[in-house]
Amino acid sequence: MEWEQRPGARSALRAALALALATVFTAGCGGDLSATPPAPIVPGTSAHPRAVNIILRDYVFVPTPILLVPGEVVRFQLINGGLVEHEFVLGPQPLQDAYERAEAAAAPSLPGATARPVSLAPALAATGLRVVLASGQQATVLYRVPTSPASAPLLECHIPGHLAKGMVGRIAYVASGATGP
């Protein structure tokens, strides 16, 4: 059986190949070539907090790093874009350690059982913030960024097993006017 070429098939094949190569070339060069650079960061204030959008996906916080200006006020707009419950714990190491212990102690021993509520002493809990989100759930919280890089907060998820899977966010302190990575 002899193969017959339809009129225009060769030019359609060339066009498809050219499109595929252009797509690969554009992706290899960083994606959208017409994208504009990110705007400079203007630090948030109590009257006008800066919006910082964060997606909690399965075992990762997006974006990374999360850029914060020391002393600013931010309005975290959180969404759990993962398939399972996630936790957003932002604060110093003692707070992270306390939530890790509390979550482990509250974890049910039987699969499918309901976990006990997690709580900390009010003075310790006040050193940071904690938000637990079911899949698809959203929350908005205000946060004043510590002024000293030495007291820069850590970001972790302490739902049992999530920290072991690498659910640790990266925080970067930047100067006012800096742009994204």
GROMACS .gro file of C-alpha atoms in nm:
model
  181
    1MET     CA    1   0.000   0.000   0.000
    2GLU     CA    2   0.137   0.334  -0.101
    3TRP     CA    3   0.103   0.636   0.126
    4GLU     CA    4  -0.061   0.937  -0.033
    5GLN     CA    5   0.016   1.283   0.091
    6ARG     CA    6  -0.278   1.519   0.108
    7PRO     CA    7  -0.231   1.873  -0.022
    8GLY     CA    8  -0.118   2.103   0.258
    9ALA     CA    9  -0.019   1.820   0.495
   10ARG     CA   10   0.351   1.897   0.461
   11SER     CA   11   0.301   2.268   0.541
   12ALA     CA   12   0.077   2.178   0.838
   13LEU     CA   13   0.349   1.945   0.967
   14ARG     CA   14   0.609   2.220   0.930
   15ALA     CA   15   0.386   2.468   1.115
   16ALA     CA   16   0.330   2.221   1.400
   17LEU     CA   17   0.704   2.151   1.425
   18ALA     CA   18   0.784   2.525   1.425
   19LEU     CA   19   0.528   2.584   1.701
   20ALA     CA   20   0.671   2.300   1.910
   21LEU     CA   21   1.026   2.433   1.871
   22ALA     CA   22   0.917   2.788   1.956
   23THR     CA   23   0.743   2.660   2.270
   24VAL     CA   24   1.052   2.469   2.382
   25PHE     CA   25   1.278   2.767   2.305
   26THR     CA   26   1.053   3.010   2.495
   27ALA     CA   27   1.027   2.777   2.796
   28GLY     CA   28   1.404   2.730   2.797
   29CYS     CA   29   1.455   3.106   2.800
   30GLY     CA   30   1.244   3.164   3.110
   31GLY     CA   31   0.889   3.143   2.984
   32ASP     CA   32   0.687   3.447   2.884
   33LEU     CA   33   0.928   3.683   2.709
   34SER     CA   34   0.683   3.974   2.739
   35ALA     CA   35   0.657   3.953   3.120
   36THR     CA   36   0.730   4.273   3.307
   37PRO     CA   37   0.966   4.272   3.604
   38PRO     CA   38   0.808   4.266   3.951
   39ALA     CA   39   0.724   4.601   4.109
   40PRO     CA   40   0.945   4.725   4.394
   41ILE     CA   41   0.825   4.622   4.740
   42VAL     CA   42   0.658   4.904   4.933
   43PRO     CA   43   0.657   4.811   5.304
   44GLY     CA   44   0.314   4.774   5.459
   45THR     CA   45   0.193   4.986   5.749
   46SER     CA   46  -0.082   4.938   6.007
   47ALA     CA   47  -0.307   5.161   5.796
   48HIS     CA   48  -0.205   4.998   5.466
   49PRO     CA   49  -0.067   4.645   5.512
   50ARG     CA   50   0.112   4.491   5.214
   51ALA     CA   51  -0.068   4.190   5.066
   52VAL     CA   52   0.140   3.872   5.054
   53ASN     CA   53  -0.028   3.576   4.882
   54ILE     CA   54   0.081   3.230   4.992
   55ILE     CA   55  -0.037   2.895   4.861
   56LEU     CA   56   0.005   2.593   5.087
   57ARG     CA   57   0.042   2.297   4.853
   58ASP     CA   58   0.117   1.942   4.945
   59TYR     CA   59   0.441   1.979   5.140
   60VAL     CA   60   0.551   2.317   5.002
   61PHE     CA   61   0.480   2.688   5.056
   62VAL     CA   62   0.459   2.902   4.740
   63PRO     CA   63   0.626   3.143   4.668
   64THR     CA   64   0.972   3.071   4.792
   65PRO     CA   65   1.131   3.268   4.933
   66ILE     CA   66   0.864   3.482   5.096
   67LEU     CA   67   1.004   3.835   5.087
   68LEU     CA   68   0.946   4.050   5.398
   69VAL     CA   69   1.070   4.396   5.497
   70PRO     CA   70   1.177   4.424   5.865
   71GLY     CA   71   0.914   4.609   6.070
   72GLU     CA   72   0.643   4.614   5.803
   73VAL     CA   73   0.284   4.499   5.847
   74VAL     CA   74   0.168   4.236   5.600
   75ARG     CA   75  -0.171   4.086   5.525
   76PHE     CA   76  -0.110   3.720   5.448
   77GLN     CA   77  -0.371   3.585   5.210
   78LEU     CA   78  -0.345   3.211   5.254
   79ILE     CA   79  -0.503   2.936   5.047
   80ASN     CA   80  -0.461   2.563   5.085
   81GLY     CA   81  -0.415   2.448   4.727
   82GLY     CA   82  -0.322   2.097   4.838
   83LEU     CA   83  -0.527   1.783   4.879
   84VAL     CA   84  -0.480   1.752   5.257
   85GLU     CA   85  -0.499   1.979   5.561
   86HIS     CA   86  -0.199   2.211   5.610
   87GLU     CA   87  -0.080   2.445   5.881
   88PHE     CA   88   0.089   2.786   5.854
   89VAL     CA   89   0.300   2.844   6.167
   90LEU     CA   90   0.510   3.160   6.152
   91GLY     CA   91   0.732   3.250   6.446
   92PRO     CA   92   1.056   3.186   6.635
   93GLN     CA   93   1.215   2.845   6.694
   94PRO     CA   94   1.063   2.797   7.045
   95LEU     CA   95   0.715   2.841   6.894
   96GLN     CA   96   0.794   2.595   6.613
   97ASP     CA   97   0.925   2.338   6.864
   98ALA     CA   98   0.617   2.377   7.085
   99TYR     CA   99   0.373   2.326   6.796
  100GLU     CA  100   0.569   2.026   6.672
  101ARG     CA  101   0.540   1.862   7.016
  102ALA     CA  102   0.174   1.960   7.056
  103GLU     CA  103   0.074   1.829   6.712
  104ALA     CA  104   0.257   1.500   6.774
  105ALA     CA  105   0.086   1.459   7.113
  106ALA     CA  106  -0.258   1.537   6.965
  107ALA     CA  107  -0.224   1.299   6.669
  108PRO     CA  108  -0.476   1.014   6.692
  109SER     CA  109  -0.331   0.669   6.745
  110LEU     CA  110  -0.586   0.501   6.515
  111PRO     CA  111  -0.630   0.584   6.146
  112GLY     CA  112  -0.945   0.787   6.086
  113ALA     CA  113  -0.980   0.893   6.450
  114THR     CA  114  -1.035   1.259   6.533
  115ALA     CA  115  -0.729   1.451   6.650
  116ARG     CA  116  -0.742   1.637   6.981
  117PRO     CA  117  -0.725   2.019   6.963
  118VAL     CA  118  -0.377   2.172   6.979
  119SER     CA  119  -0.308   2.466   7.208
  120LEU     CA  120  -0.011   2.640   7.368
  121ALA     CA  121   0.038   2.874   7.661
  122PRO     CA  122  -0.097   3.217   7.552
  123ALA     CA  123   0.239   3.392   7.606
  124LEU     CA  124   0.417   3.146   7.374
  125ALA     CA  125   0.136   3.141   7.116
  126ALA     CA  126   0.152   3.523   7.101
  127THR     CA  127   0.511   3.510   6.966
  128GLY     CA  128   0.385   3.416   6.619
  129LEU     CA  129   0.078   3.298   6.436
  130ARG     CA  130  -0.083   2.969   6.341
  131VAL     CA  131  -0.351   2.901   6.081
  132VAL     CA  132  -0.484   2.553   5.997
  133LEU     CA  133  -0.653   2.517   5.658
  134ALA     CA  134  -0.847   2.228   5.511
  135SER     CA  135  -0.802   2.156   5.140
  136GLY     CA  136  -0.937   2.452   4.940
  137GLN     CA  137  -0.988   2.672   5.247
  138GLN     CA  138  -0.866   3.033   5.259
  139ALA     CA  139  -0.774   3.276   5.538
  140THR     CA  140  -0.643   3.630   5.574
  141VAL     CA  141  -0.427   3.733   5.872
  142LEU     CA  142  -0.227   4.043   5.966
  143TYR     CA  143   0.132   4.013   6.087
  144ARG     CA  144   0.395   4.264   6.200
  145VAL     CA  145   0.736   4.148   6.078
  146PRO     CA  146   1.007   4.156   6.350
  147THR     CA  147   1.254   4.440   6.297
  148SER     CA  148   1.571   4.244   6.362
  149PRO     CA  149   1.700   3.986   6.114
  150ALA     CA  150   1.821   3.793   6.421
  151SER     CA  151   1.455   3.743   6.518
  152ALA     CA  152   1.336   3.663   6.164
  153PRO     CA  153   1.044   3.420   6.181
  154LEU     CA  154   1.051   3.061   6.063
  155LEU     CA  155   0.766   2.907   5.861
  156GLU     CA  156   0.671   2.543   5.908
  157CYS     CA  157   0.377   2.301   5.889
  158HIS     CA  158   0.350   2.074   6.193
  159ILE     CA  159   0.067   1.849   6.079
  160PRO     CA  160   0.214   1.505   6.163
  161GLY     CA  161   0.447   1.392   5.885
  162HIS     CA  162   0.447   1.721   5.691
  163LEU     CA  163   0.768   1.862   5.840
  164ALA     CA  164   0.944   1.532   5.765
  165LYS     CA  165   0.828   1.570   5.402
  166GLY     CA  166   0.997   1.910   5.384
  167MET     CA  167   0.707   2.151   5.443
  168VAL     CA  168   0.929   2.437   5.554
  169GLY     CA  169   0.894   2.784   5.403
  170ARG     CA  170   1.187   3.011   5.334
  171ILE     CA  171   1.167   3.371   5.459
  172ALA     CA  172   1.401   3.637   5.318
  173TYR     CA  173   1.437   3.983   5.468
  174VAL     CA  174   1.474   4.248   5.197
  175ALA     CA  175   1.513   4.625   5.192
  176SER     CA  176   1.228   4.855   5.100
  177GLY     CA  177   1.216   4.889   4.721
  178ALA     CA  178   1.360   4.543   4.652
  179THR     CA  179   1.203   4.336   4.377
  180GLY     CA  180   1.113   3.968   4.367
  181PRO     CA  181   1.357   3.687   4.293
   0.00000   0.00000   0.00000
